[in-house]
mmCIF file of C-alpha atoms and ligand atoms in Angstrom:
data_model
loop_
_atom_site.group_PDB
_atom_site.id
_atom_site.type_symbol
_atom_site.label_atom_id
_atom_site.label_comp_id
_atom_site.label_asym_id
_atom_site.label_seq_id
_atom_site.Cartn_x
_atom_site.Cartn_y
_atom_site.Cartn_z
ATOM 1 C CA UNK A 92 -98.911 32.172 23.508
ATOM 2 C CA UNK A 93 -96.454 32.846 20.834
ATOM 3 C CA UNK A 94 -93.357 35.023 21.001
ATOM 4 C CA UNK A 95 -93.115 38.354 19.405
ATOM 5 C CA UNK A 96 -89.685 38.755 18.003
ATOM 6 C CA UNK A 97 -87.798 41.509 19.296
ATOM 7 C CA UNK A 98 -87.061 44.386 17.069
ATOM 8 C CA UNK A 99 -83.728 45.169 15.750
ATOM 9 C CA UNK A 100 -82.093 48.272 17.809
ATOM 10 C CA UNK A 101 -81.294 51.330 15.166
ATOM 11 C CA UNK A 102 -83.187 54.029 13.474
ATOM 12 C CA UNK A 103 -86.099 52.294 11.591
ATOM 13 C CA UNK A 104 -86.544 52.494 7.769
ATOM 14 C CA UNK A 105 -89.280 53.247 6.243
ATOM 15 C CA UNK A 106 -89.377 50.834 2.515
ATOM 16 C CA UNK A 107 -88.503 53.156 -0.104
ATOM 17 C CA UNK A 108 -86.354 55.364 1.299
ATOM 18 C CA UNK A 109 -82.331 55.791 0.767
ATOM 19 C CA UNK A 110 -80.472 53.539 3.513
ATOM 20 C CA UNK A 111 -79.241 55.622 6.580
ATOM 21 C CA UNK A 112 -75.291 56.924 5.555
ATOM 22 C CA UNK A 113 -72.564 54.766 7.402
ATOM 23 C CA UNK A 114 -71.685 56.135 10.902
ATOM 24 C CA UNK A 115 -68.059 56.648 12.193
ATOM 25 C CA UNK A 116 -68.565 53.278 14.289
ATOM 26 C CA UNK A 117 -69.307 51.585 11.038
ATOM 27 C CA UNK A 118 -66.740 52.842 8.819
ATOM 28 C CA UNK A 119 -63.428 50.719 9.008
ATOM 29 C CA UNK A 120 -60.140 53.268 9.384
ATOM 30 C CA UNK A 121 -57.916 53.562 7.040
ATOM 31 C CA UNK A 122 -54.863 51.459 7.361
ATOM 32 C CA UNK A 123 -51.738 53.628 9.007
ATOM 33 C CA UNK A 124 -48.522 53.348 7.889
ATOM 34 C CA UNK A 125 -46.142 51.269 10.086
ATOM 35 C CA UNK A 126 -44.120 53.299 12.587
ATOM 36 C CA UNK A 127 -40.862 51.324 11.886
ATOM 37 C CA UNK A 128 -40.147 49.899 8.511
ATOM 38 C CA UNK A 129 -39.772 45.678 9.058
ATOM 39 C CA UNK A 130 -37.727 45.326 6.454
ATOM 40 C CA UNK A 131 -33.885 45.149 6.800
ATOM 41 C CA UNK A 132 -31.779 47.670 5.252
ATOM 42 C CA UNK A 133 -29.725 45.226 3.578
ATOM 43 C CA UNK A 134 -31.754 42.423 1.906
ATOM 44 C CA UNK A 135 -28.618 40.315 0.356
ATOM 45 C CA UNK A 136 -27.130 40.858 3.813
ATOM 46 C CA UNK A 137 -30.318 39.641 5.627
ATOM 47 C CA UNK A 138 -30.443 36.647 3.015
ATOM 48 C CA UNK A 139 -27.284 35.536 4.095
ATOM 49 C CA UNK A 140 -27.941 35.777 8.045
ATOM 50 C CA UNK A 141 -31.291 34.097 7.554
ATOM 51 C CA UNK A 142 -29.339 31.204 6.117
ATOM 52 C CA UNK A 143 -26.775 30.932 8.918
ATOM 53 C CA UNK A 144 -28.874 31.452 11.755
ATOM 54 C CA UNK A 145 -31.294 28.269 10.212
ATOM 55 C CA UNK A 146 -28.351 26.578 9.766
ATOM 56 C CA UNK A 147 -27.877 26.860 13.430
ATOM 57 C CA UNK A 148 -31.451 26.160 14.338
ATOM 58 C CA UNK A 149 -30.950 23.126 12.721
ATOM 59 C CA UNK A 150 -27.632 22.274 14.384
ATOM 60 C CA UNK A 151 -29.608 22.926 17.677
ATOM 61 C CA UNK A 152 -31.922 20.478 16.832
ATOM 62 C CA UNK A 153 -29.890 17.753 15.768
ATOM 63 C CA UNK A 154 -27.736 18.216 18.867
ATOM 64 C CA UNK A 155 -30.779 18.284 21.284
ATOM 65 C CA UNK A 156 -32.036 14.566 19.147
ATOM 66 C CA UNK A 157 -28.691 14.060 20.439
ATOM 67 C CA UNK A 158 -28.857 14.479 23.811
ATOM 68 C CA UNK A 159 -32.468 12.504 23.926
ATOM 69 C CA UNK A 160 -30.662 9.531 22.065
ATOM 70 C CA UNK A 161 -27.803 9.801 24.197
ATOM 71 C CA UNK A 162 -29.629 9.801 27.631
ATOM 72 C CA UNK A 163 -32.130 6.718 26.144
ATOM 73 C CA UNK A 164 -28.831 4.826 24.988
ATOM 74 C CA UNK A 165 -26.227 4.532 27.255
ATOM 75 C CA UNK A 166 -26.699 3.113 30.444
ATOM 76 C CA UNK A 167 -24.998 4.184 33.358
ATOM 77 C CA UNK A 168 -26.717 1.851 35.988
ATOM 78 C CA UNK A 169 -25.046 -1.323 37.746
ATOM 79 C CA UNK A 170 -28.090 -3.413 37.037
ATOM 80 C CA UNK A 171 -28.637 -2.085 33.488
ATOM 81 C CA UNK A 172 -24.792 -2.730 32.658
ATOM 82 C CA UNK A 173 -23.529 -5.359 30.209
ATOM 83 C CA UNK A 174 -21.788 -7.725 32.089
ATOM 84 C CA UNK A 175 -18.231 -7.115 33.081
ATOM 85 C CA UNK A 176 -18.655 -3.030 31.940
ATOM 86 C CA UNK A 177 -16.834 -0.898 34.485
ATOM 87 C CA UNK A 178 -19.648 1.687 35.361
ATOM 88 C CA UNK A 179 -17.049 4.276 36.050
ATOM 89 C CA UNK A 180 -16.023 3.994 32.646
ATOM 90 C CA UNK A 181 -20.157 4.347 31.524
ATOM 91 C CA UNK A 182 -20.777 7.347 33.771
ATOM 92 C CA UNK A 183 -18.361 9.464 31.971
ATOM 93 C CA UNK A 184 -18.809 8.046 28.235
ATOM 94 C CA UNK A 185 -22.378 9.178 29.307
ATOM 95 C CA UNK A 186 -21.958 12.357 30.998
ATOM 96 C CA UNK A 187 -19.611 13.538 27.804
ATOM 97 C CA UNK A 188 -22.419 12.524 25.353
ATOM 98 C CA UNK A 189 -24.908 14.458 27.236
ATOM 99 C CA UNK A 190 -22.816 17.744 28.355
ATOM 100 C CA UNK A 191 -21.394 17.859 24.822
ATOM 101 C CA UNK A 192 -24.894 17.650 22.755
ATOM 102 C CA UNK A 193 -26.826 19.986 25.369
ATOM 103 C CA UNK A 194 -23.693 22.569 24.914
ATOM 104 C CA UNK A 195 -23.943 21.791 21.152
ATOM 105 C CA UNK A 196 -27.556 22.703 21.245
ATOM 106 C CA UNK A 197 -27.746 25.680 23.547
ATOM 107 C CA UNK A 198 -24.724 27.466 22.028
ATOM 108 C CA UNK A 199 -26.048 26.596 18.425
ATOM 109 C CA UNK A 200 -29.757 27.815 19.502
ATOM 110 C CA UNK A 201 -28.166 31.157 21.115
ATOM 111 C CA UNK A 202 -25.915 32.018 18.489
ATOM 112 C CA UNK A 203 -28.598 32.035 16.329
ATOM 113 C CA UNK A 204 -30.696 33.694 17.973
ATOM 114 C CA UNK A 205 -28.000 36.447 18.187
ATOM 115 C CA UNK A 206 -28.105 36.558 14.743
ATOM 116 C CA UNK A 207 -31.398 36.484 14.230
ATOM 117 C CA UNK A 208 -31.900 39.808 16.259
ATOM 118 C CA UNK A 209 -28.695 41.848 15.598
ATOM 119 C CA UNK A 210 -28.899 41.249 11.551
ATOM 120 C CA UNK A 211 -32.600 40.715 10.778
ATOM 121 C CA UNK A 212 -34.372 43.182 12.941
ATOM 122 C CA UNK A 213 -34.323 46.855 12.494
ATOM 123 C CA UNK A 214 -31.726 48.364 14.334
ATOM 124 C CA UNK A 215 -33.874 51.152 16.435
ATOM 125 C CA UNK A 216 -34.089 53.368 19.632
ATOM 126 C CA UNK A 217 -38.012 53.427 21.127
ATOM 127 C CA UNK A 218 -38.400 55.752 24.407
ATOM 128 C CA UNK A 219 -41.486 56.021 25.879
ATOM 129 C CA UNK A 220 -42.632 59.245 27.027
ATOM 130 C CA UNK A 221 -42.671 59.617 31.044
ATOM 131 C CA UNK A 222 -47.009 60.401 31.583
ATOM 132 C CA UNK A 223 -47.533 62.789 34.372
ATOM 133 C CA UNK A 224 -48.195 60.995 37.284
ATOM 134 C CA UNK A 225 -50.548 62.990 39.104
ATOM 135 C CA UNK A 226 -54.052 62.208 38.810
ATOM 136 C CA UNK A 227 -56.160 64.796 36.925
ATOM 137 C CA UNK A 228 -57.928 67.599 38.801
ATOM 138 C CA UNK A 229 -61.556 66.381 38.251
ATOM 139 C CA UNK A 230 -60.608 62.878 39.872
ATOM 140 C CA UNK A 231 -59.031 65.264 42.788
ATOM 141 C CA UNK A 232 -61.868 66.812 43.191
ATOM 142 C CA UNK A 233 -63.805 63.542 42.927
ATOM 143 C CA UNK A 234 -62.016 61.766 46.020
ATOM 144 C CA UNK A 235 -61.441 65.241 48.135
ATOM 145 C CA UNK A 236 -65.524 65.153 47.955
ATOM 146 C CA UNK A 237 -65.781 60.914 48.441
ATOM 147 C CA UNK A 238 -63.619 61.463 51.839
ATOM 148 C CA UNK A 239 -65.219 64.382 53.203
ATOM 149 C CA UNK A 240 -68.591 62.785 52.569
ATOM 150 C CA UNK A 241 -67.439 59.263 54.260
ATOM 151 C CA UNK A 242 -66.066 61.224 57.126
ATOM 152 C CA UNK A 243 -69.258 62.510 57.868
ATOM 153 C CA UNK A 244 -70.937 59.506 57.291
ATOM 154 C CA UNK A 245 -68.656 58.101 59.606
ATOM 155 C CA UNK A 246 -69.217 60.510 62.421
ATOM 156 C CA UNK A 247 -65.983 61.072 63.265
ATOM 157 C CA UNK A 248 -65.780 64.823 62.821
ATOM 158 C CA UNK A 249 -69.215 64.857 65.426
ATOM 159 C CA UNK A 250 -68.378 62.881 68.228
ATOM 160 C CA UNK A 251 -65.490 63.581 69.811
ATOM 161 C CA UNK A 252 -66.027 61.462 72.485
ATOM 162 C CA UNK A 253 -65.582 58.563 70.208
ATOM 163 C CA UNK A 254 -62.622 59.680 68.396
ATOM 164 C CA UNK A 255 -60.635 60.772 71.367
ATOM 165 C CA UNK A 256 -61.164 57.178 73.198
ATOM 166 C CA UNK A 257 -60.296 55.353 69.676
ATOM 167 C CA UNK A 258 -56.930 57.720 69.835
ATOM 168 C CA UNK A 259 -56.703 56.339 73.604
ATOM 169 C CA UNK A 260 -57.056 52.821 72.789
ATOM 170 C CA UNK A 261 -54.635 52.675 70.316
ATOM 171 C CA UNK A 262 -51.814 54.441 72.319
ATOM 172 C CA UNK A 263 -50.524 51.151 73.948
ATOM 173 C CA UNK A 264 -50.713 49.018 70.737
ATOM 174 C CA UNK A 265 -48.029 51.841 69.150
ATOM 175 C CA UNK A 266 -45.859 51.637 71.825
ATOM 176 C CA UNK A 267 -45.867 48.170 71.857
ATOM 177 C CA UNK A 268 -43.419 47.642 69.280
ATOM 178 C CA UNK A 269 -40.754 49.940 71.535
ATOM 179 C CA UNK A 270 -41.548 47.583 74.654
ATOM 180 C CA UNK A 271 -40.913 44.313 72.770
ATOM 181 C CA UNK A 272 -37.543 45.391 72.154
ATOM 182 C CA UNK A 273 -36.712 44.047 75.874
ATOM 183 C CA UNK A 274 -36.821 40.817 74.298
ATOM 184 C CA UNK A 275 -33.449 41.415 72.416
ATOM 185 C CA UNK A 276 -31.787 41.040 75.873
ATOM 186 C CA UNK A 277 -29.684 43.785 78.015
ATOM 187 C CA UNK A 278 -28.006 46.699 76.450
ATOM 188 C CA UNK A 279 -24.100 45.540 75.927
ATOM 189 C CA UNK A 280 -22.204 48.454 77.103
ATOM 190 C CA UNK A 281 -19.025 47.594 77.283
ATOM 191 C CA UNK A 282 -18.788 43.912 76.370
ATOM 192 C CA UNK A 283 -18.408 44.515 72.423
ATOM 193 C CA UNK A 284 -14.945 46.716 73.582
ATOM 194 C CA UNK A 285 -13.264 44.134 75.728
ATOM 195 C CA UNK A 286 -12.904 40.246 76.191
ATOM 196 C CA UNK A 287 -12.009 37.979 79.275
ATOM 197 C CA UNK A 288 -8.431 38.515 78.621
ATOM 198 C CA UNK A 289 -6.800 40.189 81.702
ATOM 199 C CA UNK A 290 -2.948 40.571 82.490
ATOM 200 C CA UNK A 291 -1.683 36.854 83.655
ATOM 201 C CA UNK A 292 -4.585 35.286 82.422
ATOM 202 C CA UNK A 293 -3.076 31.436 81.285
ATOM 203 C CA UNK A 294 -3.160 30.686 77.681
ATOM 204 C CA UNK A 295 -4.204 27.235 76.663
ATOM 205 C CA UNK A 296 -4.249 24.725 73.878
ATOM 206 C CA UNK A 297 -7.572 25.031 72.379
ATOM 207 C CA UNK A 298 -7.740 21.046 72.390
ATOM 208 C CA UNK A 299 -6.025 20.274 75.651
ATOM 209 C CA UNK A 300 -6.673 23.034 77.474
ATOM 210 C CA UNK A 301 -2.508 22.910 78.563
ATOM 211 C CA UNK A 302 -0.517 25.656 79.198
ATOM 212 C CA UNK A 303 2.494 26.592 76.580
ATOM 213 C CA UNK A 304 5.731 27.990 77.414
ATOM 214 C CA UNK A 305 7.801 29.692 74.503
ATOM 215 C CA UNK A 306 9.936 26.362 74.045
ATOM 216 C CA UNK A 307 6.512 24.704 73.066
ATOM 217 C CA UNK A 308 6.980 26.915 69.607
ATOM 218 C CA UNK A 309 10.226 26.129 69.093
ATOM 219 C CA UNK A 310 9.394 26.043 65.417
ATOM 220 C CA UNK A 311 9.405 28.967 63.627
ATOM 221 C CA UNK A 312 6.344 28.909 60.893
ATOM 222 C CA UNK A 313 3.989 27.247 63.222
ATOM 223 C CA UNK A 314 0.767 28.103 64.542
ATOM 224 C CA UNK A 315 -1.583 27.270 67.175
ATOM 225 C CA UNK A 316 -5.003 28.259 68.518
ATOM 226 C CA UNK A 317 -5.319 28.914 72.358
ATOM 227 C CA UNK A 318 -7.803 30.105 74.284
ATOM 228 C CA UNK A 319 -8.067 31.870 78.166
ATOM 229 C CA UNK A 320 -7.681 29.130 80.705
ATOM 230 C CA UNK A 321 -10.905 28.668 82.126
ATOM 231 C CA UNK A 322 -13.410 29.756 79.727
ATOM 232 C CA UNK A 323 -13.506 26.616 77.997
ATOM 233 C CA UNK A 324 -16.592 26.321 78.600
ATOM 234 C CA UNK A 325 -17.962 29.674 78.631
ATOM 235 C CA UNK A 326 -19.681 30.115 74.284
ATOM 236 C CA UNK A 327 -19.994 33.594 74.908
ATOM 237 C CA UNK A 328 -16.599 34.236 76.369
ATOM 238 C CA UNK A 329 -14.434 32.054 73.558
ATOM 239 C CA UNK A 330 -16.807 33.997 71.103
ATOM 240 C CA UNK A 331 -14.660 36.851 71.236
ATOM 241 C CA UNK A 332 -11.200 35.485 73.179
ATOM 242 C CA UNK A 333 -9.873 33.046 70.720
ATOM 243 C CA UNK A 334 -5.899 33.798 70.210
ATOM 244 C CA UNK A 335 -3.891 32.755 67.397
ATOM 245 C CA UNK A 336 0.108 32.662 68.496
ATOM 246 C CA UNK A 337 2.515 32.554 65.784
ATOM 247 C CA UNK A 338 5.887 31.691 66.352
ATOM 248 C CA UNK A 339 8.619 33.706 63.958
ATOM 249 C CA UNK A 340 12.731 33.235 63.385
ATOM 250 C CA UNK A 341 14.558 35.646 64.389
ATOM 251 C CA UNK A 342 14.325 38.516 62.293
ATOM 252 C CA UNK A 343 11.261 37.414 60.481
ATOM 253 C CA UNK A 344 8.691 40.079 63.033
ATOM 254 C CA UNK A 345 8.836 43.221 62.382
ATOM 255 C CA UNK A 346 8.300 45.757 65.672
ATOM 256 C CA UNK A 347 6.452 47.357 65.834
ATOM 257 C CA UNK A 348 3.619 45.496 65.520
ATOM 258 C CA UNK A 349 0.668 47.212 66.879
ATOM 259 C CA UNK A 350 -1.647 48.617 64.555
ATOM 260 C CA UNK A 351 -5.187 50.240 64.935
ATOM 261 C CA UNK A 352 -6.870 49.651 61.239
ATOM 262 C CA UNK A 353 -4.012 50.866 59.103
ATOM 263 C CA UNK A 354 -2.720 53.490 61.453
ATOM 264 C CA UNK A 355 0.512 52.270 63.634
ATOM 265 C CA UNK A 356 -1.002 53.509 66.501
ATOM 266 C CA UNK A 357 2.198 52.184 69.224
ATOM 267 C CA UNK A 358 5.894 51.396 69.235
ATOM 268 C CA UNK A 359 5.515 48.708 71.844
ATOM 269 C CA UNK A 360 6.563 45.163 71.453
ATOM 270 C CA UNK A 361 4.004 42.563 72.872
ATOM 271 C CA UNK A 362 5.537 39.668 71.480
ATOM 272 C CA UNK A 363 7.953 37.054 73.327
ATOM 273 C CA UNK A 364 10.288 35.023 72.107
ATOM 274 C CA UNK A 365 9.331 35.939 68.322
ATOM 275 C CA UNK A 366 6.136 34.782 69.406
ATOM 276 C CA UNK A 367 3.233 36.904 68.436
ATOM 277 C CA UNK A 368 -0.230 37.175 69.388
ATOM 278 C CA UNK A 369 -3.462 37.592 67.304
ATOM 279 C CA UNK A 370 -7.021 37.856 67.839
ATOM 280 C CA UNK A 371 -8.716 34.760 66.010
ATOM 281 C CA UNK A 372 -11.954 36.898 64.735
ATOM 282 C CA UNK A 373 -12.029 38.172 61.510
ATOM 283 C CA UNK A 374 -12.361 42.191 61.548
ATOM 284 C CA UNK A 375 -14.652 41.980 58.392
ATOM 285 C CA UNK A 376 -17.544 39.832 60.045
ATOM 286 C CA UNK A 377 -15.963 37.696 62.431
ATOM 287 C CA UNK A 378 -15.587 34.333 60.935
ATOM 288 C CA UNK A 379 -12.869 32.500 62.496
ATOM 289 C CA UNK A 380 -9.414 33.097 60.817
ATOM 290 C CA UNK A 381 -7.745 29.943 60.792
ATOM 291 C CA UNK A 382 -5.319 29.159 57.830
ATOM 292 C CA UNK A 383 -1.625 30.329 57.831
ATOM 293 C CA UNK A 384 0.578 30.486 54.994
ATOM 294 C CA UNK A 385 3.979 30.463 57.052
ATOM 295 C CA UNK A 386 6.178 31.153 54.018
ATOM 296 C CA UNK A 387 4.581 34.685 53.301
ATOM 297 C CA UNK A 388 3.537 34.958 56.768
ATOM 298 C CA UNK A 389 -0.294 35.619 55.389
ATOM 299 C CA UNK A 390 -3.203 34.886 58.048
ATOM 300 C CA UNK A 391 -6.204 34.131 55.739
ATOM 301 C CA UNK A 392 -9.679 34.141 56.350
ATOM 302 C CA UNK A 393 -11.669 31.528 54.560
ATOM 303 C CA UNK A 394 -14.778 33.282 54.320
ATOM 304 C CA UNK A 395 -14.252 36.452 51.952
ATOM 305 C CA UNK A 396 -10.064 36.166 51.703
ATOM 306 C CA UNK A 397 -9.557 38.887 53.632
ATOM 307 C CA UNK A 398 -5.790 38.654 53.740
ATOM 308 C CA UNK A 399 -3.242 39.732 57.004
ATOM 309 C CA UNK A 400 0.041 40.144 57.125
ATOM 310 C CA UNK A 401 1.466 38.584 60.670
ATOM 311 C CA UNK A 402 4.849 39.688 60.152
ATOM 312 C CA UNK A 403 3.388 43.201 60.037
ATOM 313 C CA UNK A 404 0.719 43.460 62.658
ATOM 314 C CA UNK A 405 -1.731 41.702 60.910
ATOM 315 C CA UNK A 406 -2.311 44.349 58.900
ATOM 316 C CA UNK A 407 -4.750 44.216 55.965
ATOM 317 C CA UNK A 408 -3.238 43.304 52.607
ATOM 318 C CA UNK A 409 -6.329 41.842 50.879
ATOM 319 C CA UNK A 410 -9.942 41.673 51.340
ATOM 320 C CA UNK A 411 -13.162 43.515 52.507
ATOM 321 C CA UNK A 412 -12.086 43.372 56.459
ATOM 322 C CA UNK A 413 -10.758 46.966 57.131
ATOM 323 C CA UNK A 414 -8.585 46.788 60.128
ATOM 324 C CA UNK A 415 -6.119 44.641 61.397
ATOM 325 C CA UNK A 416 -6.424 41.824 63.314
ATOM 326 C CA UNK A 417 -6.398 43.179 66.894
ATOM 327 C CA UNK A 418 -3.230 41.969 69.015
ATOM 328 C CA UNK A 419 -2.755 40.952 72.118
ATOM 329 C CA UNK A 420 0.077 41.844 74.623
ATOM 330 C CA UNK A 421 1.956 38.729 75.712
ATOM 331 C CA UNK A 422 4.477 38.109 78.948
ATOM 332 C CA UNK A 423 5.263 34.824 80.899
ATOM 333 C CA UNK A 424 4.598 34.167 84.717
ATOM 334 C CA UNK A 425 6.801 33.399 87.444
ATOM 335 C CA UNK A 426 7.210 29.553 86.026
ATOM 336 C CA UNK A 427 8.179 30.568 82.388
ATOM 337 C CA UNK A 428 4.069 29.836 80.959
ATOM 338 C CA UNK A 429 3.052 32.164 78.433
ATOM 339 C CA UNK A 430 0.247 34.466 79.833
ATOM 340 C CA UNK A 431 -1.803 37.637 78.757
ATOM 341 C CA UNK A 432 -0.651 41.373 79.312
ATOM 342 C CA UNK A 433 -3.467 42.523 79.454
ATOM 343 C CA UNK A 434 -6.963 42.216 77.651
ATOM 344 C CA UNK A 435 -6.904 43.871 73.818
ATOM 345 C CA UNK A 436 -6.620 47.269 73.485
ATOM 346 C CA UNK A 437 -8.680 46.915 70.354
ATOM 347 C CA UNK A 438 -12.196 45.658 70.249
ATOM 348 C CA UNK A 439 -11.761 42.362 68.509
ATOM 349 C CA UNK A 440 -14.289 40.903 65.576
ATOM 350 C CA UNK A 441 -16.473 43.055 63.054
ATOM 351 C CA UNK A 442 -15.115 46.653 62.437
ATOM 352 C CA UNK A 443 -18.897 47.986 63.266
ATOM 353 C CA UNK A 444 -18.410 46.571 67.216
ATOM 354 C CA UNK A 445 -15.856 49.722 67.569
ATOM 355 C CA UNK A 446 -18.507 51.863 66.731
ATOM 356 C CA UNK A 447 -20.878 53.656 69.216
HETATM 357 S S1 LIG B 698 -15.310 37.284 57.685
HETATM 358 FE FE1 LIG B 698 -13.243 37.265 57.179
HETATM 359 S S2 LIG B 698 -13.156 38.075 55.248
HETATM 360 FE FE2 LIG B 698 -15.235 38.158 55.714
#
């Protein structure tokens, strides 16, 4: 059975006539001019820049042969070392050949690329006009009729026994989310306002756990970390009750030294012996604050600087915390040991605890 060809698609032509004339599909449009003109204002200046900027390219290049040469050629390995090389010595002959060509090459290849872009390319301002973003009316219409006709289809609007049980059954599953949040433990209340300071609560060394009178601090600049006797072993407790005390010379504290953020807030001295006492916790977000400059007196924090001032409250001077390092009242027991006032007046650690 043989195959007829299939006939060409078109309007058919009957031999002898004039060939159909060239529809709009057929006809090729005429070239448009260029939006932007490609060609740089300056053509001696673009000569010039063209030159330097391949110059660079080709400083790039040689630098990153460099760098490949460099890496293949010097050995930096024990075994690979000619004997009696120090491998110190190789390490850095090798580490300046290959930071020095890569910098070579990168700087060379971005320069020139600078170049390139601010002298050779025209020097123009394209903004694209904003489309309206909502859709048109017909494709409006289009989905307003698509969802009315899969509700029905659906049956939703019919039965309302079926909706109303769906509704039901769902009803736990959104509350769930709410109940879950048992999980995140009980509410705090107080705890984020107070610690397990208490008036003539011992303070310890952190490391020995041992009690301090003032004559253990007889040096003025020093500083030590203590924490309440007892709680040594309590996380959550030392969480919020570590104490740095700070012993001053004479003269060097200034009283008041009770401040509340900024604000002197009390004329009371808590200190004994010109030694003062300072919550440990950062204000900003709590990391522990742990290194003392005792010429300027400056308590730093290691984590974002945050900078206080011990001889003045341990107020703020630098840094993101923004309130002072919460103090706490000192006084000594019958036998001369140094114990607590009372618990902080402040709450201690991240400004945000004070809140709520
Ligand atoms: S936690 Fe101390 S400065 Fe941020």
């Amino acid at each position: 059975m043989s195959e007829t060809p299939e006939e060409p698609a078109g309007p058919r032509r009957v031999i002898g006539t004039p060939s159909p004339a060239p529809t709009a599909v057929d006809v090729a449009p005429p070239p448009s001019e260029p939006a932007f003109s490609a060609e740089p204002p300056a053509l001696r200046h673009a000569k010039n820049a063209e030159r330097v900027a391949a110059a660079l390219f080709v400083l790039a290049f040689l630098a990153g042969c460099g760098f490949i040469a460099a890496y293949i050629s010097l050995e930096v390995g024990i075994a690979t070392l000619p004997k009696g090389a120090d491998p110190v010595v190789a390490a850095l002959r090798s580490n300046m050949a290959l930071g020095t060509s890569l910098t070579v090459a990168l700087l060379a290849l971005g320069a020139g690329s600078i170049i390139w872009v601010r002298h050779l390319t025209p020097d123009i301002e394209i903004a694209e006009e904003r489309h309206d973003l909502n859709s048109a009316p017909a494709d409006r219409a289009a989905f307003k009729k698509d969802f009315a006709e899969g509700a029905a289809m659906s049956q939703i609007t019919r039965r309302p026994l079926l909706r109303r049980t769906m509704l039901l059954a769902t009803a736990p599953l959104a509350l769930a989310p709410l109940v879950l949040l048992r999980d995140l433990g009980p509410l705090p209340q107080t705890d984020l306002r107070h610690t397990v300071w208490r008036k003539g609560l011992h303070a310890v060394t952190l490391g020995g756990l041992r009690r301090l009178r003032p004559a253990d601090m007889s040096t003025p600049g020093s500083m030590i970390t203590v924490i309440p006797e007892g709680y040594q072993d309590d996380d959550n407790a030392l969480a919020k009750a570590g104490v740095i005390l700070i012993k001053f010379a004479a003269g060097e504290l200034h009283v008041p030294t009770n401040y509340d953020g900024g604000t002197l807030v009390s004329t009371m001295n808590w200190t004994i012996d010109n030694i003062v006492a300072y919550s440990k916790i950062c204000t900003h977000v709590g990391c522990p604050v742990a290194l003392y400059e005792q010429t300027t007196h400056h308590i730093l924090c290691p984590c974002h600087q945050s900078t206080f001032d011990a001889a003045n409250g341990a107020n703020v001077i630098f840094g993101p915390a923004a309130r002072a390092l919460p103090q706490l009242p000192l006084m000594l027991d019958s036998e001369g040991y140094i114990v607590a006032a009372s618990d902080f007046t402040q709450p201690v650690g991240p400004s945000f605890w004070e809140r709520g």
